[in-house]
Amino acid sequence: MGVIGKRVAYYPGCSLEGATRAYDVSTRIVARELGLELDYLEDYNCCGAMESKNVTFMGTLLLNARNMSLARKQGHDVIVAPCNGCSFSLQRAEYFLQTDSKIFERVNSLLKEGGVDLLDKIPETYHILEWFYHEAGPQKVKEKTKRPLRGLKVANYYGCLYTRPHFYARTYSHAGGQSEEARPRRRETADDDEHPYYMNALFEAAGATSVEFEPMHTQ
Amino acid sequence: MDVSGDWNLIILPRVINDYDLDFAKEVMSLPEGKTMIQCYQCSYCTASCPVHNYWDERYNSRHFIHLARLGLIDELQKRADVMWRCVSCHKCTHRCPKGVLVEEVLKAILKTMAKKGLIDEYPSKKFDKFFTESVLEYGRIEDGELLFGWIEKQGYNVVKDPILKKPIPFLGETPEWLKQLVMKPIKSMNISFLVLNAKHMLFHPRTKNWNKFKQVLRKVVQEEGGLT
Ligand code: SF4
Ligand code: SF4
C-alpha cells in the first residue's frame, strides 16, 4: 500500500461546504487520524456536476481544468474528491484532455485568456474511498478505531459514478473498446467495477457489519 | 430490413426525404458524439438502463442511436417525451462492448436536435440551464438557493425577504414531497448547520478570482449556444 501519496489536493466541492457539511467534517477528521494530509484547494469552483455538461462541453472542461490548474499550482499531482459527482467530473475532464490533444490545447489557451495558470500536466483524480483504502487500508483503520461500530448494520451504498464509466474511473474489467490500445488502462488501485468492496472492508475494519446490499449498492 | 428500428413493427413506406443524412454527421462532430459510429446495435446498453427497465420501455438507447444514424428525425421526435429521462447513471457507457460513450452520445443527439430546433425545451434542459447559470454567475452553487429558486421557477408562490429578494424556505407555498423530505431529518439537524446554510442562502458562496474567467466561460457557452 501507499501508491497514491499521503499528501494530496482536497477538492470538497460546493455541497460539502453547505448541505452535506457533516461529510466534510468527518472526512477531515478521519484523514487526520489515519495520518494522511488533505491540502484544501483554495478558491476552487463548481465542477459542473451532471448538469452543465449537457449545456456546454467546453465550458465544463474549463471549469474542471481550472480546478486542476489550482491543484498544480499548490504542487499536487493527485486530487482527491469525496463526492461521486465531483470525482466523475474531474475524471471526465482528465479523459478528454488526455485523449484529445486538440481539446487540451484549446483548454489551455482559454485558461490563459481567463487568467488561470496553464496546465503543464494533468493531475489524476481519485475518489476518497480509493485513497483511504490504499493509503491507510483496513488494517490501519482497525488500529485507529477508538469506539468500534459494534452492532451497527450498514448497507454500503456506492452510488452510480464511483466505478462507472470505466473510461473515466479507469475501473475497466470486462467491458470493451475498439482495441486493446484504445481502452483506458485500468488503474492499479481501482475498486472492482461491478462489485465494489472498499467501503465494506473499511466499515468492517471499524467494527460494523455490512449487510447484503447487491445489486442496489451501485444503482 | 427493418428501417424504423422497431423490430416488431410493420415496415412503414419511406422516401429519401424522410432521412436527414447530415444529422448523424452533426452529432459526431461534437466531441461527446464521436463514438456513435462504433455502435453495432447489440443493445447491451438498453438492457442495463434503469430508465428502460423501470420507467418506460420506449426509452431505448440503442434505438435512439439507430434512429439518429439513419436520420429519421420524425421517429426521434415521437420519443421526445422520454428522451430526456436519462439519469446519467452511466451503466450504458460502462458496459458497451464497443466503447461507445453511450450517455454522452445520447446527450449529443439531444443537443443536436435542440440546436436544429427539432425538439421543444424539455424539463431536464430547463434545470441544466438554471444550474449552469448559477455556476457561471458565482463559480459555486448553493443547494438551498438552487432548490427554492427552482421551486419558484416551477410556479410555486414563494415568499422572499424584502431586502435581498431571496426565497425564504418553507414560508410560502412548498411542494408536498419537499416538506416530507425535510421534516424528518430537520429535527435532528444541528443548529449551527442550519445557521450556516441560512447564511449561504443569503450570501451566496463565491469563487474569488472569478470575473475574468467568467467572461471566457460566457464566451464559450455562447459559441456553443447551450444557454439559448
Ligand atoms: S451497448 Fe454499445 S454497441 Fe451495443 S447497442 Fe449500446 S451503444 Fe451500441
Ligand atoms: S446513463 Fe442514461 S441511458 Fe445510460 S443506462 Fe443510465 S439512464 Fe440509461
GROMACS .gro file of C-alpha atoms and ligand atoms in nm:
model
  463
    1MET     CA    1   0.000   0.000   0.000
    2GLY     CA    2   0.094   0.358  -0.032
    3VAL     CA    3   0.084   0.421  -0.403
    4ILE     CA    4  -0.123   0.736  -0.438
    5GLY     CA    5   0.054   0.964  -0.195
    6LYS     CA    6  -0.012   1.065   0.164
    7ARG     CA    7  -0.047   1.434   0.087
    8VAL     CA    8  -0.299   1.524  -0.181
    9ALA     CA    9  -0.509   1.814  -0.304
   10TYR     CA   10  -0.853   1.807  -0.147
   11TYR     CA   11  -1.146   1.912  -0.363
   12PRO     CA   12  -1.452   1.913  -0.134
   13GLY     CA   13  -1.698   2.058  -0.384
   14CYS     CA   14  -1.982   2.302  -0.320
   15SER     CA   15  -2.220   2.066  -0.142
   16LEU     CA   16  -1.970   1.959   0.121
   17GLU     CA   17  -1.941   2.315   0.238
   18GLY     CA   18  -2.316   2.356   0.266
   19ALA     CA   19  -2.585   2.093   0.271
   20THR     CA   20  -2.355   1.799   0.343
   21ARG     CA   21  -2.120   1.972   0.583
   22ALA     CA   22  -2.109   1.667   0.809
   23TYR     CA   23  -1.937   1.466   0.538
   24ASP     CA   24  -1.667   1.732   0.505
   25VAL     CA   25  -1.604   1.746   0.879
   26SER     CA   26  -1.584   1.369   0.920
   27THR     CA   27  -1.364   1.330   0.612
   28ARG     CA   28  -1.110   1.570   0.756
   29ILE     CA   29  -1.112   1.402   1.096
   30VAL     CA   30  -1.073   1.053   0.951
   31ALA     CA   31  -0.787   1.164   0.726
   32ARG     CA   32  -0.607   1.329   1.016
   33GLU     CA   33  -0.646   1.028   1.241
   34LEU     CA   34  -0.515   0.799   0.970
   35GLY     CA   35  -0.204   1.014   0.930
   36LEU     CA   36  -0.300   1.147   0.587
   37GLU     CA   37  -0.297   1.506   0.474
   38LEU     CA   38  -0.565   1.685   0.276
   39ASP     CA   39  -0.448   2.010   0.123
   40TYR     CA   40  -0.759   2.224   0.072
   41LEU     CA   41  -0.787   2.352  -0.285
   42GLU     CA   42  -0.804   2.729  -0.237
   43ASP     CA   43  -1.069   2.922  -0.427
   44TYR     CA   44  -1.195   2.628  -0.628
   45ASN     CA   45  -1.507   2.643  -0.843
   46CYS     CA   46  -1.801   2.410  -0.904
   47CYS     CA   47  -1.727   2.100  -1.111
   48GLY     CA   48  -2.045   2.144  -1.314
   49ALA     CA   49  -2.198   1.822  -1.178
   50MET     CA   50  -2.423   1.632  -1.417
   51GLU     CA   51  -2.593   1.947  -1.540
   52SER     CA   52  -2.355   2.186  -1.705
   53LYS     CA   53  -2.207   1.916  -1.926
   54ASN     CA   54  -2.543   1.899  -2.102
   55VAL     CA   55  -2.530   2.269  -2.169
   56THR     CA   56  -2.169   2.328  -2.259
   57PHE     CA   57  -1.897   2.077  -2.336
   58MET     CA   58  -1.601   2.312  -2.345
   59GLY     CA   59  -1.729   2.521  -2.054
   60THR     CA   60  -1.750   2.216  -1.831
   61LEU     CA   61  -1.400   2.107  -1.925
   62LEU     CA   62  -1.281   2.456  -1.845
   63LEU     CA   63  -1.443   2.451  -1.501
   64ASN     CA   64  -1.256   2.132  -1.418
   65ALA     CA   65  -0.935   2.239  -1.586
   66ARG     CA   66  -0.932   2.548  -1.363
   67ASN     CA   67  -0.951   2.326  -1.056
   68MET     CA   68  -0.675   2.106  -1.193
   69SER     CA   69  -0.463   2.410  -1.257
   70LEU     CA   70  -0.515   2.524  -0.897
   71ALA     CA   71  -0.400   2.183  -0.778
   72ARG     CA   72  -0.088   2.206  -0.990
   73LYS     CA   73  -0.022   2.550  -0.850
   74GLN     CA   74  -0.035   2.406  -0.500
   75GLY     CA   75   0.216   2.145  -0.615
   76HIS     CA   76  -0.003   1.836  -0.647
   77ASP     CA   77  -0.025   1.552  -0.896
   78VAL     CA   78  -0.323   1.398  -0.725
   79ILE     CA   79  -0.666   1.538  -0.646
   80VAL     CA   80  -0.897   1.358  -0.409
   81ALA     CA   81  -1.271   1.420  -0.415
   82PRO     CA   82  -1.518   1.277  -0.163
   83CYS     CA   83  -1.822   1.340  -0.385
   84ASN     CA   84  -1.906   1.096  -0.663
   85GLY     CA   85  -2.022   1.376  -0.889
   86CYS     CA   86  -1.705   1.579  -0.840
   87SER     CA   87  -1.472   1.287  -0.893
   88PHE     CA   88  -1.670   1.193  -1.202
   89SER     CA   89  -1.643   1.544  -1.345
   90LEU     CA   90  -1.272   1.571  -1.283
   91GLN     CA   91  -1.204   1.225  -1.423
   92ARG     CA   92  -1.419   1.300  -1.725
   93ALA     CA   93  -1.216   1.612  -1.794
   94GLU     CA   94  -0.899   1.412  -1.742
   95TYR     CA   95  -1.018   1.162  -2.004
   96PHE     CA   96  -1.096   1.421  -2.270
   97LEU     CA   97  -0.781   1.622  -2.202
   98GLN     CA   98  -0.567   1.313  -2.224
   99THR     CA   99  -0.722   1.151  -2.528
  100ASP     CA  100  -0.760   1.458  -2.746
  101SER     CA  101  -0.463   1.689  -2.788
  102LYS     CA  102  -0.672   1.947  -2.976
  103ILE     CA  103  -0.908   1.978  -2.683
  104PHE     CA  104  -0.611   2.003  -2.449
  105GLU     CA  105  -0.461   2.289  -2.648
  106ARG     CA  106  -0.790   2.474  -2.672
  107VAL     CA  107  -0.848   2.439  -2.299
  108ASN     CA  108  -0.502   2.566  -2.222
  109SER     CA  109  -0.539   2.871  -2.443
  110LEU     CA  110  -0.875   2.951  -2.284
  111LEU     CA  111  -0.728   2.910  -1.936
  112LYS     CA  112  -0.463   3.162  -2.029
  113GLU     CA  113  -0.726   3.401  -2.158
  114GLY     CA  114  -0.911   3.365  -1.830
  115GLY     CA  115  -0.603   3.449  -1.627
  116VAL     CA  116  -0.551   3.099  -1.491
  117ASP     CA  117  -0.216   2.916  -1.489
  118LEU     CA  118  -0.160   2.676  -1.777
  119LEU     CA  119  -0.190   2.306  -1.718
  120ASP     CA  120   0.162   2.173  -1.751
  121LYS     CA  121   0.047   1.830  -1.650
  122ILE     CA  122  -0.294   1.673  -1.597
  123PRO     CA  123  -0.336   1.573  -1.234
  124GLU     CA  124  -0.509   1.244  -1.161
  125THR     CA  125  -0.830   1.238  -0.962
  126TYR     CA  126  -0.915   0.966  -0.712
  127HIS     CA  127  -1.230   0.906  -0.519
  128ILE     CA  128  -1.160   0.946  -0.149
  129LEU     CA  129  -1.258   0.586  -0.079
  130GLU     CA  130  -0.988   0.458  -0.310
  131TRP     CA  131  -0.738   0.684  -0.139
  132PHE     CA  132  -0.834   0.576   0.213
  133TYR     CA  133  -0.826   0.214   0.112
  134HIS     CA  134  -0.481   0.230  -0.042
  135GLU     CA  135  -0.307   0.483   0.176
  136ALA     CA  136  -0.442   0.362   0.507
  137GLY     CA  137  -0.631   0.041   0.449
  138PRO     CA  138  -0.849  -0.174   0.674
  139GLN     CA  139  -0.556  -0.267   0.899
  140LYS     CA  140  -0.480   0.093   0.990
  141VAL     CA  141  -0.848   0.174   1.031
  142LYS     CA  142  -0.876  -0.114   1.275
  143GLU     CA  143  -0.579   0.007   1.476
  144LYS     CA  144  -0.705   0.363   1.493
  145THR     CA  145  -1.064   0.287   1.579
  146LYS     CA  146  -1.140   0.423   1.924
  147ARG     CA  147  -1.501   0.325   1.959
  148PRO     CA  148  -1.578   0.028   1.732
  149LEU     CA  149  -1.909   0.044   1.547
  150ARG     CA  150  -2.005  -0.286   1.702
  151GLY     CA  151  -2.360  -0.391   1.636
  152LEU     CA  152  -2.411  -0.134   1.361
  153LYS     CA  153  -2.551  -0.282   1.044
  154VAL     CA  154  -2.451  -0.089   0.734
  155ALA     CA  155  -2.583  -0.107   0.382
  156ASN     CA  156  -2.290   0.021   0.180
  157TYR     CA  157  -2.421   0.240  -0.096
  158TYR     CA  158  -2.157   0.327  -0.354
  159GLY     CA  159  -2.377   0.509  -0.600
  160CYS     CA  160  -2.368   0.526  -0.977
  161LEU     CA  161  -2.049   0.705  -1.055
  162TYR     CA  162  -1.799   0.563  -0.809
  163THR     CA  163  -1.687   0.295  -1.052
  164ARG     CA  164  -1.864   0.398  -1.370
  165PRO     CA  165  -1.798   0.453  -1.651
  166HIS     CA  166  -1.469   0.270  -1.681
  167PHE     CA  167  -1.342   0.523  -1.935
  168TYR     CA  168  -1.332   0.790  -1.668
  169ALA     CA  169  -1.300   0.599  -1.342
  170ARG     CA  170  -1.047   0.361  -1.502
  171THR     CA  171  -1.209   0.055  -1.346
  172TYR     CA  172  -1.203  -0.148  -1.666
  173SER     CA  173  -1.267  -0.515  -1.608
  174HIS     CA  174  -1.483  -0.674  -1.871
  175ALA     CA  175  -1.615  -0.401  -2.098
  176GLY     CA  176  -1.481  -0.321  -2.439
  177GLY     CA  177  -1.335  -0.055  -2.656
  178GLN     CA  178  -1.221  -0.063  -3.014
  179SER     CA  179  -0.892  -0.228  -2.939
  180GLU     CA  180  -0.667  -0.311  -2.651
  181GLU     CA  181  -0.478   0.018  -2.700
  182ALA     CA  182  -0.790   0.232  -2.728
  183ARG     CA  183  -0.908   0.119  -2.388
  184PRO     CA  184  -0.814   0.333  -2.096
  185ARG     CA  185  -0.574   0.145  -1.874
  186ARG     CA  186  -0.724   0.002  -1.559
  187ARG     CA  187  -0.592   0.184  -1.259
  188GLU     CA  188  -0.395  -0.040  -1.028
  189THR     CA  189  -0.574   0.093  -0.725
  190ALA     CA  190  -0.923   0.076  -0.877
  191ASP     CA  191  -1.208  -0.094  -0.697
  192ASP     CA  192  -1.397  -0.380  -0.857
  193ASP     CA  193  -1.627  -0.219  -1.110
  194GLU     CA  194  -1.948  -0.420  -1.069
  195HIS     CA  195  -1.893  -0.540  -0.713
  196PRO     CA  196  -1.707  -0.266  -0.530
  197TYR     CA  197  -1.597  -0.364  -0.179
  198TYR     CA  198  -1.367  -0.089  -0.042
  199MET     CA  199  -1.636   0.068   0.174
  200ASN     CA  200  -1.746  -0.270   0.307
  201ALA     CA  201  -1.388  -0.351   0.401
  202LEU     CA  202  -1.328  -0.020   0.578
  203PHE     CA  203  -1.654  -0.031   0.770
  204GLU     CA  204  -1.595  -0.386   0.876
  205ALA     CA  205  -1.248  -0.289   0.994
  206ALA     CA  206  -1.414  -0.023   1.209
  207GLY     CA  207  -1.632  -0.290   1.366
  208ALA     CA  208  -1.957  -0.258   1.175
  209THR     CA  209  -2.139  -0.539   0.999
  210SER     CA  210  -2.221  -0.486   0.635
  211VAL     CA  211  -2.547  -0.631   0.515
  212GLU     CA  212  -2.614  -0.781   0.176
  213PHE     CA  213  -2.698  -0.486  -0.047
  214GLU     CA  214  -2.643  -0.606  -0.401
  215PRO     CA  215  -2.741  -0.507  -0.661
  216MET     CA  216  -2.869  -0.182  -0.510
  217HIS     CA  217  -2.522  -0.075  -0.398
  218THR     CA  218  -2.437   0.077  -0.736
  219GLN     CA  219  -2.783   0.174  -0.861
  220MET     CA  220  -3.472  -0.474  -4.346
  221ASP     CA  221  -3.645  -0.301  -4.061
  222VAL     CA  222  -3.593   0.066  -4.123
  223SER     CA  223  -3.798   0.200  -3.836
  224GLY     CA  224  -3.588   0.036  -3.570
  225ASP     CA  225  -3.893  -0.113  -3.401
  226TRP     CA  226  -3.834  -0.481  -3.454
  227ASN     CA  227  -4.198  -0.572  -3.411
  228LEU     CA  228  -4.349  -0.300  -3.627
  229ILE     CA  229  -4.482  -0.333  -3.977
  230ILE     CA  230  -4.244  -0.160  -4.211
  231LEU     CA  231  -4.357   0.189  -4.298
  232PRO     CA  232  -4.309   0.313  -4.651
  233ARG     CA  233  -4.030   0.570  -4.652
  234VAL     CA  234  -3.894   0.814  -4.902
  235ILE     CA  235  -3.545   0.953  -4.908
  236ASN     CA  236  -3.667   1.291  -4.784
  237ASP     CA  237  -3.763   1.130  -4.454
  238TYR     CA  238  -3.395   1.081  -4.377
  239ASP     CA  239  -3.182   1.368  -4.261
  240LEU     CA  240  -2.850   1.250  -4.394
  241ASP     CA  241  -2.647   1.517  -4.220
  242PHE     CA  242  -2.790   1.462  -3.875
  243ALA     CA  243  -2.551   1.184  -3.775
  244LYS     CA  244  -2.255   1.379  -3.908
  245GLU     CA  245  -2.353   1.671  -3.695
  246VAL     CA  246  -2.386   1.456  -3.384
  247MET     CA  247  -2.047   1.300  -3.449
  248SER     CA  248  -1.884   1.637  -3.500
  249LEU     CA  249  -1.939   1.701  -3.127
  250PRO     CA  250  -1.657   1.566  -2.910
  251GLU     CA  251  -1.910   1.371  -2.699
  252GLY     CA  252  -2.079   1.225  -3.004
  253LYS     CA  253  -1.773   1.097  -3.186
  254THR     CA  254  -1.805   0.737  -3.072
  255MET     CA  255  -2.158   0.693  -3.208
  256ILE     CA  256  -2.012   0.540  -3.523
  257GLN     CA  257  -1.876   0.240  -3.332
  258CYS     CA  258  -2.214   0.107  -3.218
  259TYR     CA  259  -2.307  -0.236  -3.355
  260GLN     CA  260  -2.660  -0.240  -3.212
  261CYS     CA  261  -2.613  -0.517  -2.959
  262SER     CA  262  -2.847  -0.347  -2.709
  263TYR     CA  263  -2.636  -0.419  -2.403
  264CYS     CA  264  -2.681  -0.053  -2.311
  265THR     CA  265  -3.059  -0.078  -2.324
  266ALA     CA  266  -3.061  -0.397  -2.123
  267SER     CA  267  -2.861  -0.223  -1.849
  268CYS     CA  268  -3.059   0.100  -1.847
  269PRO     CA  269  -3.275   0.164  -1.538
  270VAL     CA  270  -3.492   0.412  -1.726
  271HIS     CA  271  -3.574   0.150  -1.985
  272ASN     CA  272  -3.632  -0.120  -1.726
  273TYR     CA  273  -3.819   0.069  -1.458
  274TRP     CA  274  -3.965   0.380  -1.620
  275ASP     CA  275  -4.067   0.339  -1.981
  276GLU     CA  276  -3.974   0.079  -2.238
  277ARG     CA  277  -3.984   0.343  -2.505
  278TYR     CA  278  -3.664   0.480  -2.361
  279ASN     CA  279  -3.421   0.274  -2.562
  280SER     CA  280  -3.068   0.400  -2.608
  281ARG     CA  281  -2.980   0.153  -2.881
  282HIS     CA  282  -3.287   0.260  -3.073
  283PHE     CA  283  -3.209   0.630  -3.036
  284ILE     CA  284  -2.862   0.572  -3.176
  285HIS     CA  285  -3.011   0.373  -3.464
  286LEU     CA  286  -3.260   0.645  -3.548
  287ALA     CA  287  -3.001   0.919  -3.519
  288ARG     CA  288  -2.767   0.740  -3.756
  289LEU     CA  289  -3.044   0.688  -4.009
  290GLY     CA  290  -3.154   1.046  -3.964
  291LEU     CA  291  -3.515   0.953  -3.900
  292ILE     CA  292  -3.597   1.272  -3.720
  293ASP     CA  293  -3.973   1.224  -3.706
  294GLU     CA  294  -3.924   0.895  -3.522
  295LEU     CA  295  -3.693   1.063  -3.273
  296GLN     CA  296  -3.946   1.341  -3.225
  297LYS     CA  297  -4.214   1.088  -3.141
  298ARG     CA  298  -3.998   0.987  -2.847
  299ALA     CA  299  -3.913   1.338  -2.733
  300ASP     CA  300  -4.123   1.295  -2.418
  301VAL     CA  301  -3.897   1.017  -2.289
  302MET     CA  302  -3.562   1.102  -2.449
  303TRP     CA  303  -3.463   1.342  -2.173
  304ARG     CA  304  -3.531   1.090  -1.895
  305CYS     CA  305  -3.171   0.967  -1.872
  306VAL     CA  306  -3.048   0.976  -1.512
  307SER     CA  307  -2.681   0.971  -1.611
  308CYS     CA  308  -2.606   0.651  -1.423
  309HIS     CA  309  -2.355   0.553  -1.691
  310LYS     CA  310  -2.437   0.184  -1.690
  311CYS     CA  311  -2.468   0.201  -2.069
  312THR     CA  312  -2.129   0.362  -2.122
  313HIS     CA  313  -1.965   0.131  -1.876
  314ARG     CA  314  -2.092  -0.188  -2.032
  315CYS     CA  315  -2.090  -0.112  -2.403
  316PRO     CA  316  -1.864  -0.373  -2.566
  317LYS     CA  317  -1.775  -0.135  -2.848
  318GLY     CA  318  -1.651   0.151  -2.639
  319VAL     CA  319  -1.932   0.390  -2.727
  320LEU     CA  320  -1.969   0.671  -2.473
  321VAL     CA  321  -2.341   0.599  -2.481
  322GLU     CA  322  -2.462   0.851  -2.224
  323GLU     CA  323  -2.259   1.126  -2.388
  324VAL     CA  324  -2.379   1.025  -2.734
  325LEU     CA  325  -2.742   1.044  -2.624
  326LYS     CA  326  -2.681   1.390  -2.484
  327ALA     CA  327  -2.511   1.485  -2.810
  328ILE     CA  328  -2.820   1.369  -3.002
  329LEU     CA  329  -3.043   1.583  -2.781
  330LYS     CA  330  -2.808   1.879  -2.815
  331THR     CA  331  -2.811   1.848  -3.193
  332MET     CA  332  -3.188   1.823  -3.201
  333ALA     CA  333  -3.219   2.130  -2.981
  334LYS     CA  334  -2.972   2.323  -3.193
  335LYS     CA  335  -3.167   2.246  -3.509
  336GLY     CA  336  -3.495   2.335  -3.343
  337LEU     CA  337  -3.624   1.980  -3.373
  338ILE     CA  338  -3.727   1.946  -3.012
  339ASP     CA  339  -3.903   2.174  -2.764
  340GLU     CA  340  -3.729   2.264  -2.446
  341TYR     CA  341  -3.759   1.957  -2.225
  342PRO     CA  342  -3.775   1.965  -1.842
  343SER     CA  343  -3.422   1.841  -1.772
  344LYS     CA  344  -3.278   2.102  -2.007
  345LYS     CA  345  -3.453   2.374  -1.809
  346PHE     CA  346  -3.286   2.258  -1.492
  347ASP     CA  347  -2.948   2.215  -1.661
  348LYS     CA  348  -2.965   2.575  -1.775
  349PHE     CA  349  -3.078   2.701  -1.437
  350PHE     CA  350  -2.792   2.518  -1.269
  351THR     CA  351  -2.532   2.631  -1.520
  352GLU     CA  352  -2.641   2.993  -1.486
  353SER     CA  353  -2.572   2.972  -1.115
  354VAL     CA  354  -2.228   2.820  -1.171
  355LEU     CA  355  -2.136   3.081  -1.428
  356GLU     CA  356  -2.250   3.366  -1.210
  357TYR     CA  357  -2.092   3.271  -0.877
  358GLY     CA  358  -1.843   2.995  -0.956
  359ARG     CA  359  -2.016   2.784  -0.696
  360ILE     CA  360  -2.363   2.657  -0.641
  361GLU     CA  361  -2.566   2.680  -0.324
  362ASP     CA  362  -2.810   2.398  -0.259
  363GLY     CA  363  -3.079   2.600  -0.084
  364GLU     CA  364  -3.099   2.869  -0.344
  365LEU     CA  365  -3.093   2.610  -0.619
  366LEU     CA  366  -3.377   2.417  -0.462
  367PHE     CA  367  -3.605   2.705  -0.372
  368GLY     CA  368  -3.517   2.906  -0.679
  369TRP     CA  369  -3.615   2.606  -0.886
  370ILE     CA  370  -3.941   2.569  -0.698
  371GLU     CA  371  -4.015   2.932  -0.771
  372LYS     CA  372  -3.946   2.866  -1.139
  373GLN     CA  373  -4.199   2.585  -1.126
  374GLY     CA  374  -4.468   2.839  -1.044
  375TYR     CA  375  -4.488   2.798  -0.666
  376ASN     CA  376  -4.565   3.110  -0.471
  377VAL     CA  377  -4.252   3.152  -0.259
  378VAL     CA  378  -4.204   3.424  -0.002
  379LYS     CA  379  -3.896   3.640  -0.047
  380ASP     CA  380  -3.710   3.851   0.201
  381PRO     CA  381  -3.765   4.223   0.136
  382ILE     CA  382  -3.401   4.328   0.110
  383LEU     CA  383  -3.205   4.070  -0.085
  384LYS     CA  384  -3.510   3.930  -0.263
  385LYS     CA  385  -3.414   3.570  -0.195
  386PRO     CA  386  -3.672   3.298  -0.138
  387ILE     CA  387  -3.725   3.207   0.228
  388PRO     CA  388  -3.753   2.827   0.270
  389PHE     CA  389  -4.093   2.687   0.372
  390LEU     CA  390  -4.262   3.023   0.435
  391GLY     CA  391  -4.451   3.030   0.109
  392GLU     CA  392  -4.604   2.756  -0.097
  393THR     CA  393  -4.394   2.439  -0.079
  394PRO     CA  394  -4.448   2.118  -0.269
  395GLU     CA  395  -4.566   1.827  -0.054
  396TRP     CA  396  -4.275   1.599  -0.146
  397LEU     CA  397  -4.024   1.854  -0.026
  398LYS     CA  398  -4.199   1.903   0.308
  399GLN     CA  399  -4.196   1.530   0.364
  400LEU     CA  400  -3.836   1.501   0.257
  401VAL     CA  401  -3.714   1.762   0.501
  402MET     CA  402  -3.947   1.721   0.801
  403LYS     CA  403  -3.784   1.413   0.942
  404PRO     CA  404  -3.413   1.497   0.916
  405ILE     CA  405  -3.458   1.862   1.018
  406LYS     CA  406  -3.541   1.760   1.375
  407SER     CA  407  -3.201   1.602   1.422
  408MET     CA  408  -3.009   1.881   1.250
  409ASN     CA  409  -2.758   2.075   1.447
  410ILE     CA  410  -2.843   2.444   1.485
  411SER     CA  411  -2.507   2.570   1.362
  412PHE     CA  412  -2.560   2.366   1.047
  413LEU     CA  413  -2.892   2.536   0.986
  414VAL     CA  414  -2.737   2.876   1.052
  415LEU     CA  415  -2.455   2.802   0.807
  416ASN     CA  416  -2.698   2.708   0.534
  417ALA     CA  417  -2.918   3.007   0.601
  418LYS     CA  418  -2.613   3.228   0.576
  419HIS     CA  419  -2.520   3.069   0.244
  420MET     CA  420  -2.869   3.128   0.114
  421LEU     CA  421  -2.845   3.498   0.192
  422PHE     CA  422  -2.484   3.543   0.091
  423HIS     CA  423  -2.412   3.310  -0.195
  424PRO     CA  424  -2.067   3.148  -0.163
  425ARG     CA  425  -1.848   3.273  -0.444
  426THR     CA  426  -1.522   3.184  -0.609
  427LYS     CA  427  -1.297   3.485  -0.557
  428ASN     CA  428  -1.084   3.509  -0.869
  429TRP     CA  429  -1.379   3.461  -1.093
  430ASN     CA  430  -1.463   3.765  -1.303
  431LYS     CA  431  -1.206   3.728  -1.577
  432PHE     CA  432  -1.260   3.356  -1.604
  433LYS     CA  433  -1.633   3.409  -1.610
  434GLN     CA  434  -1.603   3.619  -1.925
  435VAL     CA  435  -1.419   3.339  -2.102
  436LEU     CA  436  -1.676   3.085  -1.986
  437ARG     CA  437  -1.963   3.300  -2.105
  438LYS     CA  438  -1.796   3.340  -2.442
  439VAL     CA  439  -1.750   2.963  -2.480
  440VAL     CA  440  -2.106   2.891  -2.372
  441GLN     CA  441  -2.236   3.144  -2.619
  442GLU     CA  442  -2.035   2.988  -2.902
  443GLU     CA  443  -2.185   2.651  -2.827
  444GLY     CA  444  -2.531   2.803  -2.795
  445GLY     CA  445  -2.614   2.593  -2.491
  446LEU     CA  446  -2.799   2.858  -2.293
  447THR     CA  447  -3.019   2.983  -2.572
  448SF4     S1  448  -2.402  -0.139  -2.596
  448SF4    FE1  449  -2.278  -0.013  -2.735
  448SF4     S2  450  -2.265  -0.129  -2.926
  448SF4    FE2  451  -2.431  -0.219  -2.806
  448SF4     S3  452  -2.615  -0.111  -2.878
  448SF4    FE3  453  -2.543   0.002  -2.700
  448SF4     S4  454  -2.408   0.160  -2.786
  448SF4    FE4  455  -2.439   0.008  -2.946
  449SF4     S1  456  -2.682   0.679  -1.833
  449SF4    FE1  457  -2.891   0.718  -1.906
  449SF4     S2  458  -2.912   0.593  -2.092
  449SF4    FE2  459  -2.734   0.518  -1.982
  449SF4     S3  460  -2.807   0.346  -1.860
  449SF4    FE3  461  -2.815   0.530  -1.728
  449SF4     S4  462  -3.022   0.614  -1.754
  449SF4    FE4  463  -2.987   0.467  -1.923
   0.00000   0.00000   0.00000
